[in-house]
Amino acid sequence: MEQNKLQNVALNQIHIQDEFWNKYVNLVDDVIIPFQWELINDNVEGAEKSYCIRNFRIASGQIEGEHQGMVFQDTDVAKWLEAVAYSLNKNPNPELEKTADDAIDLIVGAQCEDGYLNTYYTITGEKRWSDLFEGHELYTAGHMMEAAVAYYEATGKDKLLKSMCRFADYIYEVFGKGEGQIPGYPGHPEIELALVKMYHATKEKKYLELANYFVRTRGEQPCYFLGEKWNHGGQYMFPEFKDFGMDYTLADKPILQQTEAQGHAVRAVYLYSAMADLAGEYQDEEMLKACDTLWKNITEKKMYITGSIGSSYYGECFTGNYDLPNNTNYSETCATIGLAMFSNRMFQITKNGKYMDTVETALYNTLLSGTALDGKHFFYVNPLEVVPEIAENNTSMRHIKTVRQQWFGVACCPPNIARTLESLGNYMYAVDDTTIYSNLFIGSDITADIQGKEVTVSLKADYPRNGRLEYTISGAEDSAFTLAVRKPGYSENIRVAVNGEKAEYTEKGGYIYLNRTWKDGDTVTAELDVEFRFVYCNPNVPYNVGKVALLKGPWVYCLEEVDNGKHLSSVVVDPEQTTLTEEYDENLMNGTLCVKFGGKRIDYTDVDGKLYVSARPKYKKDIFRAIPYCCWNNRGKGEMLVWMRTMDVMK
Amino acid sequence: MEQNKLQNVALNQIHIQDEFWNKYVNLVDDVIIPFQWELINDNVEGAEKSYCIRNFRIASGQIEGEHQGMVFQDTDVAKWLEAVAYSLNKNPNPELEKTADDAIDLIVGAQCEDGYLNTYYTITGEKRWSDLFEGHELYTAGHMMEAAVAYYEATGKDKLLKSMCRFADYIYEVFGKGEGQIPGYPGHPEIELALVKMYHATKEKKYLELANYFVRTRGEQPCYFLGEKWNHGGQYMFPEFKDFGMDYTLADKPILQQTEAQGHAVRAVYLYSAMADLAGEYQDEEMLKACDTLWKNITEKKMYITGSIGSSYYGECFTGNYDLPNNTNYSETCATIGLAMFSNRMFQITKNGKYMDTVETALYNTLLSGTALDGKHFFYVNPLEVVPEIAENNTSMRHIKTVRQQWFGVACCPPNIARTLESLGNYMYAVDDTTIYSNLFIGSDITADIQGKEVTVSLKADYPRNGRLEYTISGAEDSAFTLAVRKPGYSENIRVAVNGEKAEYTEKGGYIYLNRTWKDGDTVTAELDVEFRFVYCNPNVPYNVGKVALLKGPWVYCLEEVDNGKHLSSVVVDPEQTTLTEEYDENLMNGTLCVKFGGKRIDYTDVDGKLYVSARPKYKKDIFRAIPYCCWNNRGKGEMLVWMRTMDVMK
């Protein structure tokens, strides 16, 4: 493990200037944040009620009423606040800050004297901590803590942070293995990684200890949750939970013994993120190994080519190895975000670029497929293959939506997308004492303190449309530091020049390292192989045998009906024969790089009405157009396909 | 429509002597009937309790207690009785008959004075007919009526039949559109077809009228069930029903306007069977057309090649056209039986062999795949493709079992298989005034009254292993009648000889008609094309594009892991290049016709650990062995595959 741990660069020191990403990031500032505020205040006509703010008013005694919404409804305002904090960190906005301050006043006003905060349990009077398995109190606390830390870092205001310290102090007293303490842990992990953030913000070591307790106690046998369920007479708050064992909530065995990604995908990657945090904080090689084993299991056996995870709808969970169905999967947007969080943490403690390759895949494909460019429609579920006539008429595919859905009253994904896009800088760069790591090639200027000097690095890029990255160093006067540029796993080569001349560099763990004494105005160019490429799937995945996917850099491409007509399942492409022609379409999604190629497809005019026939279907030649997967479903409902048939049998 | 409607031949006039089918039919007599009797008496150690007989004891006042089991638990003894009746019809068995008589005494003893019979409503005191949507009272009544008719026909004993007449008379008074009557109909169709049987057994026209009322009232708007749910405050007995609309229970529009097979597959085909009955009884061309439209929709767009139906687990229901996933389907054994019932009725009123082709497909594949040869393990769900490591670890595939399951306390399929196998004769032959129709080529002797004379037709066959059918006519002294032999749709030719010489025949609607004055000892041979054949699926079915299935006569073949190793999804076969070699395996399932053929498969020794790679997988040549689908999973757990990859792209 690297002793010299990587740190994020402060978000206000990163200025994104990127044609592709600007439109998404601006969307959060301009649309998503204001829209969600109206939504959690129940001001959006036609939308399902949230009750979130109303619940806080009731809990704080401002109004009378019953709690409404889910048991974890408080997290809606928490995630909104976290996204607001990142936004304010980058772009001061007094009006928005005033709204956020008012929200914080309301939240803190609902806190109990002993520090406890949860509108559901406060209003209903149900017994605190009596249902850790399903009650989501610790999960909700975790999101509020993440918001508190982000808001403090953005504004310097510590009202919510202090409030969350009181809450964390109280939780620290309540939970543990001492006499009178509850020896349990959260059903839905989240507070663990939040407590690590609290520790960083406050330097209060006991928050780290509490995170460590929650993670390490998890799964000890006999399982805490089973005893709890016994007390509840076997009644479940969420009825489907009766169908799941303790593996579902990652509590069937101690976490160090868990070697397969399992259970609810979001819970899993939130837990693994905390495990990675702890591995770094405690310099715990055993924990790091456990994390890497789980990470490998995901990325080598359970991850879609689009960076999504969770193959099964029922329980929103992981399934067995190599089980990656393309049209019935869950692939929740939140789970992809969690995978990016986990992978980013693994990178920060190992400095290995393979983790950032996964972050890049997740963000460039599934994160973005989660949102429409109006900022008001979202995919929670991200299939790789859709035939609307089938998905809409199959009761077992009711989770598959053929168009993005409106924001629901109860919604995890949209605010999660918002906070991720607002904190994109945390994935783009990282620094240690001597080195600036450039991870995601998003056009930007950053300023970082490196060995006591303030250095600015500007990156000009049109990536992955173009593989050329142009860095300019400024503010450096004979500064000796290292610029590390990630060499993505897909790129066989990297061509590096400093000030236009071929440069010496070292290569290690997926990064090239340029260690120099830099002068103001020095330029670095790095060229990556971003030619379109066809990719085969490991044939242990039965669904993709005899198929290929088309990628450019991190972008996965797909076929849509609007470009290619119906019956995409019949399309056949031969990677060794076909010529690919790039085609930039200015009118598609404000500018999108498409690609055209030749292939074959069944001639459906020749198909008769029988279901089973002896005649081989007739094929015809055709030209197809693919677009980036992240852009799909922005031109109405229709078929979509990532994995295309190919003739891969040796000749 | 044919005026001269076909009739069944009495079961005691049909003697099956067939190497393939005997083992299944004997299984019902020897194992399934005795085993189920013990099961419904709660005498099987380790099995889930049925409570069925116990409920009747309570309802009849013999013992005290609460009702236990499902609301339709009474049907278990009804289906058992029906199977017993068919068995007794063929093979007298005084001991079994005594047991059945005692069961009937018990059942009739639980009947109310007004004729009502249902242990759930009688014991609980819940209001009769208050929940037609879910309460299953009419469904349960229907199964008891079918049992009563079968028992009367087998034994001449009318105690249960008279009891059911009292019940039917009572229902006739309660339901209808008159003043004080309930204008509803059953949530789960079944009583409709049972009432037609009651009408035939008793000649009581009002039973037919009642069936007609139930069928024709169904789906009138506003929907009866919606008003009923309103009365129940929207509470559901089966919680998942809240996710379904009135189309699910085939009540969203009048049945004559229903043109797509929809909703719960078993409900649908039971209803359609009754519709076909009514079309025949009333010589109703409009109803016949509605039936044929639905039948075509099923067989041209919604039926697996194995004759199974119901593509979705959730709700056990039909989905959209061409939606036939191979590894997540429901394909309930009971639904296949219902499809055979519906198709047989359509044949009987039209004399068109296409309907019997579907019966044959259903019975030779999915009916038999439903049962293990021990008579104690069953598939309710019949996938066409299984990878155990995937199915067992995917929560959305929990309905897919990788080995046949024990008989459950609540079980629809096993007794349905039993009654179908015991009444196989009803599908094998049919007669009208002038013609004996030979539908299924199962070795047998039958005696039929034809134009006042008793004629015996013996069929010797080893079908479909062999396409040669040998009929011998006896007992005929210069009898003029027609022997009609079905020419299956898959068989392009049929070679017919009478007494060894080429014979004249006419061909119509999938039958060849031999109209002669027969002499005692006349023989007819008919040879069908039962060579192995590769079949393509309509490419509107996305799941089967680029694939072929291998069939012999009605038998669908499949690959199993035990013969072919793992990773069957990678197997590629070229129908135009490969040679098929038959191989009879005496040790497999007491003798099974296997077939070997060459093809290619991916060389998995060459596969590395990465999930997504640029290298095309390597293929190697191999020899594969396929077995009939109906025999799968009799040699332990393993992969199974029906649709194999092929290189169908034109060269």
Tab-separated table of C-alpha atoms in Angstrom, chain B residues 260-503:
chain	number	residue	atom	x	y	z
B	260	GLU	CA	-54.622	-11.545	-28.017
B	261	ALA	CA	-53.856	-14.311	-25.563
B	262	GLN	CA	-53.192	-12.429	-22.344
B	263	GLY	CA	-53.040	-12.635	-18.584
B	264	HIS	CA	-52.533	-15.708	-16.431
B	265	ALA	CA	-51.805	-18.471	-18.927
B	266	VAL	CA	-53.718	-21.269	-17.192
B	267	ARG	CA	-56.796	-19.091	-16.680
B	268	ALA	CA	-56.612	-18.121	-20.324
B	269	VAL	CA	-56.480	-21.594	-21.842
B	270	TYR	CA	-59.146	-22.930	-19.468
B	271	LEU	CA	-61.396	-20.090	-20.588
B	272	TYR	CA	-60.571	-20.638	-24.248
B	273	SER	CA	-61.364	-24.344	-23.833
B	274	ALA	CA	-64.816	-23.438	-22.606
B	275	MET	CA	-65.224	-20.967	-25.457
B	276	ALA	CA	-64.435	-23.765	-27.912
B	277	ASP	CA	-66.945	-26.012	-26.147
B	278	LEU	CA	-69.626	-23.352	-26.500
B	279	ALA	CA	-68.753	-22.683	-30.133
B	280	GLY	CA	-69.401	-26.362	-30.814
B	281	GLU	CA	-72.510	-26.710	-28.682
B	282	TYR	CA	-74.206	-23.621	-30.063
B	283	GLN	CA	-72.734	-23.984	-33.558
B	284	ASP	CA	-71.563	-20.431	-33.029
B	285	GLU	CA	-69.303	-19.367	-35.881
B	286	GLU	CA	-68.499	-16.035	-34.247
B	287	MET	CA	-67.288	-17.782	-31.104
B	288	LEU	CA	-65.312	-20.260	-33.195
B	289	LYS	CA	-63.645	-17.400	-35.015
B	290	ALA	CA	-62.763	-15.765	-31.681
B	291	CYS	CA	-61.274	-19.067	-30.517
B	292	ASP	CA	-59.264	-19.492	-33.680
B	293	THR	CA	-57.947	-15.940	-33.453
B	294	LEU	CA	-56.735	-16.590	-29.920
B	295	TRP	CA	-55.339	-19.998	-30.860
B	296	LYS	CA	-53.430	-18.475	-33.751
B	297	ASN	CA	-52.090	-15.713	-31.561
B	298	ILE	CA	-50.756	-18.331	-29.166
B	299	THR	CA	-49.322	-20.764	-31.669
B	300	GLU	CA	-47.971	-18.185	-34.099
B	301	LYS	CA	-46.611	-15.671	-31.616
B	302	LYS	CA	-46.565	-16.915	-28.029
B	303	MET	CA	-45.790	-20.627	-27.911
B	304	TYR	CA	-42.424	-22.202	-27.267
B	305	ILE	CA	-41.257	-24.863	-29.691
B	306	THR	CA	-41.836	-27.316	-26.830
B	307	GLY	CA	-45.538	-26.439	-26.724
B	308	SER	CA	-45.287	-24.455	-23.514
B	309	ILE	CA	-46.820	-21.031	-22.921
B	310	GLY	CA	-46.553	-18.167	-20.448
B	311	SER	CA	-43.297	-16.264	-20.916
B	312	SER	CA	-43.329	-14.396	-17.620
B	313	TYR	CA	-42.880	-15.655	-14.087
B	314	TYR	CA	-44.495	-12.682	-12.408
B	315	GLY	CA	-48.158	-13.513	-12.614
B	316	GLU	CA	-47.454	-16.752	-14.514
B	317	CYS	CA	-48.668	-15.037	-17.597
B	318	PHE	CA	-48.589	-14.357	-21.290
B	319	THR	CA	-46.510	-11.428	-22.481
B	320	GLY	CA	-46.226	-9.627	-25.819
B	321	ASN	CA	-45.966	-11.196	-29.243
B	322	TYR	CA	-42.671	-12.932	-30.048
B	323	ASP	CA	-41.475	-12.616	-26.455
B	324	LEU	CA	-40.094	-16.102	-25.846
B	325	PRO	CA	-37.069	-15.891	-23.551
B	326	ASN	CA	-35.497	-19.309	-23.097
B	327	ASN	CA	-34.053	-19.047	-19.612
B	328	THR	CA	-36.470	-16.864	-17.639
B	329	ASN	CA	-39.808	-18.159	-18.928
B	330	TYR	CA	-42.547	-19.663	-16.800
B	331	SER	CA	-43.975	-22.237	-19.225
B	332	GLU	CA	-46.031	-23.884	-16.537
B	333	THR	CA	-46.825	-27.545	-17.052
B	334	CYS	CA	-50.514	-26.851	-16.271
B	335	ALA	CA	-50.661	-24.206	-18.978
B	336	THR	CA	-49.377	-26.681	-21.541
B	337	ILE	CA	-52.074	-29.106	-20.451
B	338	GLY	CA	-54.636	-26.351	-20.845
B	339	LEU	CA	-53.311	-25.600	-24.330
B	340	ALA	CA	-53.734	-29.278	-25.223
B	341	MET	CA	-57.304	-29.170	-23.887
B	342	PHE	CA	-58.104	-26.059	-25.908
B	343	SER	CA	-56.493	-27.422	-29.073
B	344	ASN	CA	-58.205	-30.814	-28.754
B	345	ARG	CA	-61.574	-29.092	-28.517
B	346	MET	CA	-60.773	-26.969	-31.561
B	347	PHE	CA	-59.924	-30.116	-33.472
B	348	GLN	CA	-63.147	-31.769	-32.401
B	349	ILE	CA	-65.274	-28.993	-33.840
B	350	THR	CA	-63.211	-28.336	-36.969
B	351	LYS	CA	-61.529	-31.677	-37.772
B	352	ASN	CA	-58.428	-29.703	-38.645
B	353	GLY	CA	-55.207	-31.495	-37.851
B	354	LYS	CA	-53.251	-28.316	-37.121
B	355	TYR	CA	-54.822	-28.283	-33.694
B	356	MET	CA	-53.733	-31.844	-33.001
B	357	ASP	CA	-50.205	-30.960	-34.132
B	358	THR	CA	-50.113	-28.556	-31.198
B	359	VAL	CA	-51.586	-31.161	-28.849
B	360	GLU	CA	-48.843	-33.537	-29.931
B	361	THR	CA	-46.099	-30.954	-29.411
B	362	ALA	CA	-47.442	-30.108	-25.956
B	363	LEU	CA	-47.782	-33.699	-24.803
B	364	TYR	CA	-44.525	-35.091	-26.248
B	365	ASN	CA	-42.406	-32.310	-24.791
B	366	THR	CA	-43.601	-30.142	-21.928
B	367	LEU	CA	-46.172	-32.500	-20.378
B	368	LEU	CA	-43.510	-35.172	-20.025
B	369	SER	CA	-40.721	-32.813	-19.052
B	370	GLY	CA	-42.994	-31.983	-16.116
B	371	THR	CA	-42.454	-35.329	-14.432
B	372	ALA	CA	-39.501	-37.454	-13.363
B	373	LEU	CA	-39.712	-41.179	-13.841
B	374	ASP	CA	-39.964	-41.728	-10.089
B	375	GLY	CA	-43.397	-40.077	-10.137
B	376	LYS	CA	-42.466	-37.979	-7.136
B	377	HIS	CA	-40.548	-35.073	-8.618
B	378	PHE	CA	-41.947	-32.465	-10.957
B	379	PHE	CA	-41.178	-29.348	-12.933
B	380	TYR	CA	-43.826	-26.663	-12.656
B	381	VAL	CA	-41.658	-24.374	-14.781
B	382	ASN	CA	-40.120	-25.603	-18.015
B	383	PRO	CA	-37.225	-23.500	-19.314
B	384	LEU	CA	-35.526	-24.199	-22.647
B	385	GLU	CA	-32.096	-23.220	-21.449
B	386	VAL	CA	-30.549	-23.623	-18.020
B	387	VAL	CA	-27.138	-22.827	-16.596
B	388	PRO	CA	-27.413	-23.912	-12.954
B	389	GLU	CA	-24.710	-21.572	-11.655
B	390	ILE	CA	-26.692	-18.688	-13.099
B	391	ALA	CA	-30.255	-19.749	-12.316
B	392	GLU	CA	-29.480	-20.630	-8.712
B	393	ASN	CA	-27.804	-17.312	-7.965
B	394	ASN	CA	-30.141	-14.887	-9.689
B	395	THR	CA	-33.002	-13.705	-7.482
B	396	SER	CA	-35.123	-12.899	-10.539
B	397	MET	CA	-34.827	-16.515	-11.691
B	398	ARG	CA	-35.916	-18.129	-8.440
B	399	HIS	CA	-38.834	-19.800	-10.251
B	400	ILE	CA	-36.364	-21.729	-12.417
B	401	LYS	CA	-35.506	-24.972	-10.654
B	402	THR	CA	-32.381	-26.824	-11.706
B	403	VAL	CA	-33.748	-30.171	-10.517
B	404	ARG	CA	-37.353	-31.373	-10.337
B	405	GLN	CA	-39.030	-30.525	-7.069
B	406	GLN	CA	-40.913	-32.725	-4.639
B	407	TRP	CA	-44.669	-32.577	-4.685
B	408	PHE	CA	-45.743	-29.616	-2.602
B	409	GLY	CA	-48.616	-29.483	-0.136
B	410	VAL	CA	-50.209	-27.020	-2.533
B	411	ALA	CA	-49.665	-28.329	-6.007
B	412	CYS	CA	-51.447	-27.834	-9.277
B	413	CYS	CA	-49.131	-29.462	-11.789
B	414	PRO	CA	-48.549	-33.035	-10.503
B	415	PRO	CA	-52.242	-34.004	-10.286
B	416	ASN	CA	-52.864	-32.228	-13.572
B	417	ILE	CA	-50.143	-34.348	-15.176
B	418	ALA	CA	-51.752	-37.424	-13.587
B	419	ARG	CA	-55.248	-36.774	-14.918
B	420	THR	CA	-53.867	-35.934	-18.361
B	421	LEU	CA	-51.806	-39.111	-18.644
B	422	GLU	CA	-54.747	-41.193	-17.405
B	423	SER	CA	-57.009	-39.655	-20.040
B	424	LEU	CA	-54.501	-39.794	-22.877
B	425	GLY	CA	-57.019	-41.752	-24.927
B	426	ASN	CA	-59.118	-38.605	-25.281
B	427	TYR	CA	-56.319	-37.098	-27.341
B	428	MET	CA	-55.396	-40.263	-29.256
B	429	TYR	CA	-58.640	-40.964	-31.077
B	430	ALA	CA	-61.901	-39.306	-31.973
B	431	VAL	CA	-64.886	-40.609	-33.884
B	432	ASP	CA	-67.909	-39.281	-35.672
B	433	ASP	CA	-70.672	-41.234	-37.398
B	434	THR	CA	-68.477	-42.402	-40.231
B	435	THR	CA	-64.864	-41.888	-39.370
B	436	ILE	CA	-62.230	-42.960	-36.882
B	437	TYR	CA	-59.581	-40.295	-36.450
B	438	SER	CA	-56.127	-41.454	-35.416
B	439	ASN	CA	-54.457	-38.409	-33.890
B	440	LEU	CA	-51.580	-39.526	-31.738
B	441	PHE	CA	-49.500	-42.443	-32.869
B	442	ILE	CA	-49.308	-44.268	-29.594
B	443	GLY	CA	-49.347	-48.058	-29.865
B	444	SER	CA	-52.859	-49.181	-28.882
B	445	ASP	CA	-55.992	-51.166	-29.589
B	446	ILE	CA	-59.292	-49.346	-29.658
B	447	THR	CA	-62.822	-50.545	-30.124
B	448	ALA	CA	-65.315	-48.061	-31.466
B	449	ASP	CA	-68.941	-48.153	-32.549
B	450	ILE	CA	-69.023	-46.952	-36.085
B	451	GLN	CA	-72.285	-46.924	-38.028
B	452	GLY	CA	-73.726	-49.432	-35.590
B	453	LYS	CA	-70.850	-51.852	-35.804
B	454	GLU	CA	-68.123	-52.497	-33.292
B	455	VAL	CA	-64.780	-52.114	-34.970
B	456	THR	CA	-61.344	-52.671	-33.518
B	457	VAL	CA	-58.344	-50.755	-34.778
B	458	SER	CA	-54.902	-51.798	-33.602
B	459	LEU	CA	-51.959	-49.501	-34.076
B	460	LYS	CA	-48.423	-50.791	-33.862
B	461	ALA	CA	-45.889	-48.011	-33.753
B	462	ASP	CA	-42.573	-47.017	-32.311
B	463	TYR	CA	-43.256	-43.395	-33.020
B	464	PRO	CA	-41.603	-40.966	-33.315
B	465	ARG	CA	-38.441	-43.052	-33.206
B	466	ASN	CA	-39.851	-44.651	-36.318
B	467	GLY	CA	-42.288	-43.057	-38.770
B	468	ARG	CA	-44.002	-46.319	-39.736
B	469	LEU	CA	-47.550	-46.710	-38.423
B	470	GLU	CA	-49.225	-50.120	-38.818
B	471	TYR	CA	-52.972	-50.277	-38.374
B	472	THR	CA	-54.907	-53.542	-38.344
B	473	ILE	CA	-58.672	-53.538	-38.640
B	474	SER	CA	-60.553	-56.350	-36.973
B	475	GLY	CA	-64.140	-57.172	-36.116
B	476	ALA	CA	-65.152	-55.532	-39.353
B	477	GLU	CA	-67.087	-57.602	-41.802
B	478	ASP	CA	-67.479	-55.513	-44.871
B	479	SER	CA	-67.891	-52.400	-42.781
B	480	ALA	CA	-67.835	-49.192	-44.741
B	481	PHE	CA	-66.153	-46.494	-42.715
B	482	THR	CA	-63.315	-44.058	-42.981
B	483	LEU	CA	-59.994	-44.249	-41.225
B	484	ALA	CA	-58.471	-40.802	-40.930
B	485	VAL	CA	-54.798	-40.575	-40.124
B	486	ARG	CA	-53.280	-37.282	-39.122
B	487	LYS	CA	-50.472	-36.106	-41.341
B	488	PRO	CA	-48.430	-33.921	-38.988
B	489	GLY	CA	-47.448	-30.506	-40.245
B	490	TYR	CA	-43.749	-31.341	-40.004
B	491	SER	CA	-44.091	-34.350	-42.326
B	492	GLU	CA	-43.948	-33.282	-45.931
B	493	ASN	CA	-44.985	-36.680	-47.219
B	494	ILE	CA	-46.991	-39.621	-46.102
B	495	ARG	CA	-46.730	-43.023	-47.804
B	496	VAL	CA	-49.877	-45.054	-47.420
B	497	ALA	CA	-50.559	-48.690	-48.241
B	498	VAL	CA	-53.537	-50.935	-47.617
B	499	ASN	CA	-52.726	-54.610	-47.298
B	500	GLY	CA	-49.269	-53.822	-48.626
B	501	GLU	CA	-50.412	-52.028	-51.739
B	502	LYS	CA	-50.388	-48.366	-52.502
B	503	ALA	CA	-53.804	-47.018	-51.647
